[in-house]
């Protein structure tokens, strides 16, 4: 029988809501380059690394081919400085509703907890929101070869925990993140809307809708329906 041994969390859009700040930072960068982006870009950059997100933003402005690799790094750094100025005041008040309750319950039931975020600012947010101590493993995105939707980051989390992927649940808000969880051989839980996360069987609008029993049931159902 497969039992639940670990829950692997994404950060942005799951443990806290930062998509507005990412969007505003990209918008500012685009404006400085002379074009505007619409909020629709938000969904496209969710779960996607900074440099890959930059490519999406530049293409939206018809500037996909304009910059050298070195210039792109400068632009990404510039966006990051704007983003960091927007999240610098984050505190535990910015934790998603239900996050603390879920983390606490997992911990008291001896379920391992990991973070699999591609954001290089995730560590800062963990500390700012005072939840670092809940995590048994925090994957460093710099160590991950292929970003989401590749399975690498979730596989690395499971490996670092020493737990088989099929005993892990991944929680994600991004289409690419759900793909990453599935290709790692884990069951995904989506946070958001079924319209965006149509690749996920278990989608909830917020963390308040899930608890350890919901998560265990998903693992159990997987086994009995395979
Ligand atoms: C993801 C976000 O969690 O992190 C993406 O969903 C973002 O929008 C990516 O581009 C990288 O974040 P950062 O903080 O390293 O620029
Ligand atoms: Mg996310």
CSV table of C-alpha atoms and ligand atoms in Angstrom, one decimal, residues 10-13 18-19 22-23 26 42 44-54 76 79-80 83-84 87 116-122 125 141-142 148 172-174, ligand 1:
chain,number,residue,atom,x,y,z
A,10,UNK,CA,5.7,25.3,-4.7
A,11,UNK,CA,6.1,28.8,-3.2
A,12,UNK,CA,4.6,31.5,-5.5
A,13,UNK,CA,0.9,31.1,-5.8
A,18,UNK,CA,3.3,37.0,-5.5
A,19,UNK,CA,2.0,36.9,-9.0
A,22,UNK,CA,6.0,39.5,-10.5
A,23,UNK,CA,3.6,41.0,-13.0
A,26,UNK,CA,7.7,42.8,-15.6
A,42,UNK,CA,0.7,36.4,-15.7
A,44,UNK,CA,2.3,32.3,-18.9
A,45,UNK,CA,5.1,33.1,-16.5
A,46,UNK,CA,3.7,31.2,-13.6
A,47,UNK,CA,6.3,28.5,-12.5
A,48,UNK,CA,8.7,29.6,-15.3
A,49,UNK,CA,12.3,30.7,-14.4
A,50,UNK,CA,13.3,34.3,-14.5
A,51,UNK,CA,15.2,34.1,-17.7
A,52,UNK,CA,12.6,32.1,-19.5
A,53,UNK,CA,9.9,34.5,-18.3
A,54,UNK,CA,12.0,37.3,-19.7
A,76,UNK,CA,16.4,40.0,-15.7
A,79,UNK,CA,13.3,43.1,-13.1
A,80,UNK,CA,14.5,41.2,-10.0
A,83,UNK,CA,10.4,42.6,-7.7
A,84,UNK,CA,12.5,42.5,-4.6
A,87,UNK,CA,8.2,41.9,-1.6
A,116,UNK,CA,10.4,23.0,-4.9
A,117,UNK,CA,10.2,26.6,-6.2
A,118,UNK,CA,12.2,27.8,-9.2
A,119,UNK,CA,12.3,31.3,-7.6
A,120,UNK,CA,15.7,32.4,-6.3
A,121,UNK,CA,13.7,34.6,-3.9
A,122,UNK,CA,11.9,31.7,-2.3
A,125,UNK,CA,10.1,34.6,1.5
A,141,UNK,CA,16.8,26.2,-8.0
A,142,UNK,CA,20.4,26.9,-9.0
A,148,UNK,CA,9.4,23.3,-14.8
A,172,UNK,CA,1.3,23.8,-7.4
A,173,UNK,CA,-0.6,26.7,-8.9
A,174,UNK,CA,1.0,26.6,-12.3
B,1,LIG,C1,8.1,31.2,-10.0
B,1,LIG,C2,7.1,32.2,-10.5
B,1,LIG,O1,7.8,30.7,-8.7
B,1,LIG,O2,9.4,31.8,-9.9
B,1,LIG,C3,7.6,32.8,-11.8
B,1,LIG,O3,5.9,31.6,-10.6
B,1,LIG,C4,9.0,33.4,-11.6
B,1,LIG,O4,6.7,33.8,-12.2
B,1,LIG,C5,9.9,32.3,-11.1
B,1,LIG,O5,9.5,33.9,-12.9
B,1,LIG,C6,11.3,32.8,-10.9
B,1,LIG,O6,11.3,33.7,-9.8
B,1,LIG,P1,12.6,34.6,-9.4
B,1,LIG,O7,12.1,35.1,-8.0
B,1,LIG,O8,13.8,33.7,-9.3
B,1,LIG,O9,12.7,35.6,-10.4
